[in-house]
XYZ file of N, CA, C and O in Angstrom:
292
model
N 109.952 113.140 -56.820
C 110.080 113.275 -58.273
C 108.751 113.708 -58.871
O 107.684 113.368 -58.384
N 108.838 114.417 -59.979
C 107.624 114.840 -60.657
C 106.952 113.670 -61.353
O 107.522 112.593 -61.507
N 105.723 113.900 -61.775
C 104.959 112.845 -62.436
C 105.639 112.344 -63.706
O 105.611 111.156 -64.014
N 106.276 113.249 -64.454
C 106.957 112.845 -65.687
C 108.068 111.864 -65.365
O 108.200 110.825 -66.007
N 108.865 112.175 -64.364
C 109.971 111.297 -63.991
C 109.451 109.953 -63.495
O 109.978 108.909 -63.854
N 108.420 109.987 -62.672
C 107.858 108.743 -62.147
C 107.343 107.866 -63.279
O 107.557 106.666 -63.288
N 106.666 108.466 -64.230
C 106.111 107.703 -65.348
C 107.226 107.105 -66.208
O 107.147 105.969 -66.647
N 108.291 107.857 -66.441
C 109.397 107.370 -67.265
C 110.193 106.285 -66.551
O 110.677 105.348 -67.175
N 110.343 106.429 -65.247
C 111.189 105.505 -64.501
C 110.431 104.329 -63.909
O 111.044 103.383 -63.427
N 109.103 104.345 -63.970
C 108.305 103.281 -63.382
C 108.691 101.885 -63.884
O 108.806 100.961 -63.088
N 108.924 101.692 -65.199
C 109.295 100.351 -65.656
C 110.583 99.827 -65.014
O 110.828 98.625 -64.985
N 111.397 100.733 -64.469
C 112.675 100.333 -63.898
C 112.669 100.353 -62.372
O 113.707 100.166 -61.747
N 111.496 100.557 -61.783
C 111.405 100.681 -60.331
C 111.945 99.454 -59.619
O 112.612 99.550 -58.600
N 111.654 98.274 -60.152
C 112.107 97.042 -59.503
C 113.271 96.409 -60.255
O 113.573 95.238 -60.071
N 113.946 97.176 -61.095
C 115.041 96.636 -61.902
C 116.163 96.063 -61.044
O 116.679 94.983 -61.327
N 116.548 96.757 -59.992
C 117.618 96.260 -59.127
C 117.275 94.917 -58.513
O 118.108 94.001 -58.492
N 116.045 94.775 -58.061
C 115.608 93.507 -57.478
C 115.609 92.398 -58.522
O 116.019 91.274 -58.251
N 115.160 92.734 -59.732
C 115.112 91.727 -60.791
C 116.495 91.370 -61.306
O 116.729 90.248 -61.739
N 117.436 92.310 -61.259
C 118.781 92.054 -61.759
C 119.687 91.352 -60.751
O 120.668 90.721 -61.142
N 119.378 91.474 -59.486
C 120.255 90.928 -58.451
C 120.596 89.450 -58.676
O 121.772 89.076 -58.589
N 119.634 88.570 -58.956
C 119.999 87.163 -59.189
C 120.925 86.992 -60.389
O 121.857 86.185 -60.350
N 120.715 87.764 -61.442
C 121.579 87.668 -62.619
C 122.993 88.132 -62.302
O 123.966 87.509 -62.709
N 123.086 89.236 -61.584
C 124.404 89.766 -61.246
C 125.171 88.825 -60.327
O 126.398 88.727 -60.416
N 124.468 88.113 -59.465
C 125.157 87.193 -58.556
C 125.713 85.977 -59.298
O 126.601 85.310 -58.798
N 125.201 85.702 -60.500
C 125.702 84.568 -61.287
C 126.921 84.929 -62.127
O 127.548 84.058 -62.717
N 127.265 86.211 -62.199
C 128.392 86.658 -63.011
C 129.628 86.760 -62.127
O 129.623 87.462 -61.127
N 130.654 86.045 -62.513
C 131.924 86.101 -61.784
C 132.868 87.024 -62.539
O 133.105 86.832 -63.736
N 133.382 88.026 -61.866
C 134.280 88.958 -62.547
C 135.541 88.255 -63.043
O 136.149 88.693 -64.013
N 135.920 87.148 -62.413
C 137.101 86.403 -62.872
C 136.815 85.677 -64.185
O 137.723 85.406 -64.961
N 135.557 85.335 -64.446
C 135.200 84.577 -65.642
C 134.877 85.479 -66.834
O 134.678 84.986 -67.932
N 134.847 86.779 -66.633
C 134.511 87.696 -67.715
C 135.753 87.948 -68.555
O 136.779 88.372 -68.049
N 135.630 87.649 -69.849
C 136.751 87.847 -70.765
C 136.469 89.063 -71.644
O 135.315 89.377 -71.932
N 137.523 89.744 -72.075
C 137.323 90.857 -73.003
C 136.649 90.371 -74.286
O 136.895 89.253 -74.734
N 135.802 91.205 -74.864
C 135.109 90.855 -76.102
C 135.438 91.905 -77.146
O 135.261 93.100 -76.902
N 135.890 91.449 -78.293
C 136.182 92.351 -79.401
C 134.962 92.518 -80.299
O 133.863 92.027 -80.008
N 135.184 93.191 -81.418
C 134.088 93.470 -82.349
C 133.465 92.185 -82.895
O 132.239 92.067 -82.981
N 134.288 91.210 -83.256
C 133.753 89.967 -83.808
C 133.037 89.147 -82.744
O 132.017 88.516 -83.015
N 133.545 89.170 -81.513
C 132.865 88.485 -80.419
C 131.509 89.102 -80.138
O 130.533 88.399 -79.872
N 131.444 90.426 -80.214
C 130.181 91.122 -80.015
C 129.190 90.765 -81.115
O 128.022 90.482 -80.848
N 129.651 90.757 -82.354
C 128.755 90.405 -83.459
C 128.240 88.980 -83.302
O 127.067 88.708 -83.556
N 129.096 88.062 -82.868
C 128.658 86.687 -82.643
C 127.656 86.594 -81.502
O 126.671 85.849 -81.581
N 127.870 87.365 -80.447
C 126.973 87.335 -79.295
C 125.595 87.883 -79.642
O 124.598 87.501 -79.029
N 125.521 88.756 -80.634
C 124.241 89.352 -81.007
C 123.261 88.336 -81.580
O 122.071 88.620 -81.687
N 123.735 87.144 -81.925
C 122.812 86.111 -82.413
C 122.147 85.355 -81.256
O 121.230 84.581 -81.470
N 122.592 85.600 -80.029
C 122.030 84.953 -78.844
C 120.787 85.717 -78.398
O 120.868 86.912 -78.088
N 119.616 85.056 -78.339
C 118.387 85.751 -77.930
C 118.474 86.393 -76.547
O 117.889 87.460 -76.322
N 119.211 85.788 -75.625
C 119.338 86.377 -74.287
C 120.160 87.659 -74.331
O 119.869 88.619 -73.620
N 121.183 87.674 -75.159
C 121.985 88.891 -75.330
C 121.128 89.975 -75.971
O 121.158 91.139 -75.551
N 120.338 89.613 -76.959
C 119.455 90.579 -77.617
C 118.468 91.175 -76.616
O 118.235 92.386 -76.608
N 117.906 90.330 -75.771
C 116.947 90.818 -74.778
C 117.642 91.734 -73.766
O 117.113 92.789 -73.402
N 118.828 91.337 -73.317
C 119.573 92.168 -72.369
C 119.934 93.521 -72.958
O 119.817 94.551 -72.294
N 120.353 93.531 -74.216
C 120.670 94.802 -74.869
C 119.417 95.656 -75.042
O 119.477 96.883 -74.935
N 118.288 95.012 -75.274
C 117.030 95.753 -75.355
C 116.720 96.466 -74.058
O 116.282 97.622 -74.053
N 116.965 95.801 -72.932
C 116.747 96.416 -71.621
C 117.691 97.601 -71.441
O 117.284 98.679 -70.999
N 118.954 97.405 -71.789
C 119.945 98.480 -71.646
C 119.566 99.685 -72.514
O 119.646 100.831 -72.064
N 119.125 99.433 -73.747
C 118.744 100.531 -74.629
C 117.502 101.263 -74.116
O 117.426 102.494 -74.186
N 116.541 100.524 -73.601
C 115.336 101.159 -73.059
C 115.688 102.014 -71.845
O 115.195 103.128 -71.691
N 116.556 101.507 -70.979
C 116.992 102.273 -69.816
C 117.747 103.527 -70.243
O 117.507 104.619 -69.729
N 118.622 103.385 -71.223
C 119.391 104.524 -71.719
C 118.471 105.583 -72.325
O 118.653 106.783 -72.111
N 117.456 105.126 -73.058
C 116.496 106.059 -73.654
C 115.746 106.832 -72.558
O 115.588 108.056 -72.642
N 115.295 106.123 -71.532
C 114.568 106.776 -70.439
C 115.465 107.758 -69.696
O 115.031 108.857 -69.332
N 116.732 107.389 -69.485
C 117.661 108.309 -68.823
C 117.896 109.547 -69.673
O 117.962 110.663 -69.156
N 118.022 109.371 -70.984
C 118.219 110.503 -71.878
C 117.022 111.436 -71.873
O 117.180 112.669 -71.865
N 115.824 110.867 -71.875
C 114.620 111.691 -71.833
C 114.551 112.459 -70.516
O 114.200 113.637 -70.502
N 114.885 111.794 -69.424
C 114.865 112.461 -68.126
C 115.905 113.564 -68.066
O 115.661 114.639 -67.544
N 117.084 113.299 -68.623
C 118.152 114.302 -68.600
C 117.785 115.519 -69.430
O 118.143 116.640 -69.075
N 117.051 115.301 -70.520
C 116.669 116.445 -71.354
C 115.652 117.332 -70.647
O 115.469 118.491 -71.028
N 114.998 116.818 -69.614
C 114.022 117.611 -68.856
C 114.639 118.326 -67.654
O 113.945 119.068 -66.970
N 115.923 118.076 -67.400
C 116.585 118.730 -66.275
C 116.881 120.185 -66.615
O 117.147 120.515 -67.773
N 116.867 121.045 -65.612
C 117.224 122.455 -65.893
C 118.689 122.556 -66.283
O 119.536 121.795 -65.792
N 118.967 123.454 -67.182
C 120.346 123.665 -67.657
C 121.182 124.265 -66.540
O 120.703 125.069 -65.740
N 122.462 123.864 -66.492
C 123.377 124.455 -65.513
C 123.711 125.866 -65.959
O 123.855 126.153 -67.138
N 123.850 126.748 -64.984
C 124.186 128.140 -65.343
C 125.614 128.440 -65.035
O 126.333 127.753 -64.444
């Protein structure tokens, strides 16, 4: 990867390792659908806010990286 990509993706280099313990605690059987009101209520939880911050930062970095890709012809 080029230096730009490495610099943008560096904060996420160990993301999989850091997320693995969290993902192992989530049971797909225990996950319930969440509607708009459930989402709004969850946004008051500091852990949810922090998790969404991580997702938004990752999405931003992916978008920046994608904008640097050559256009398909």
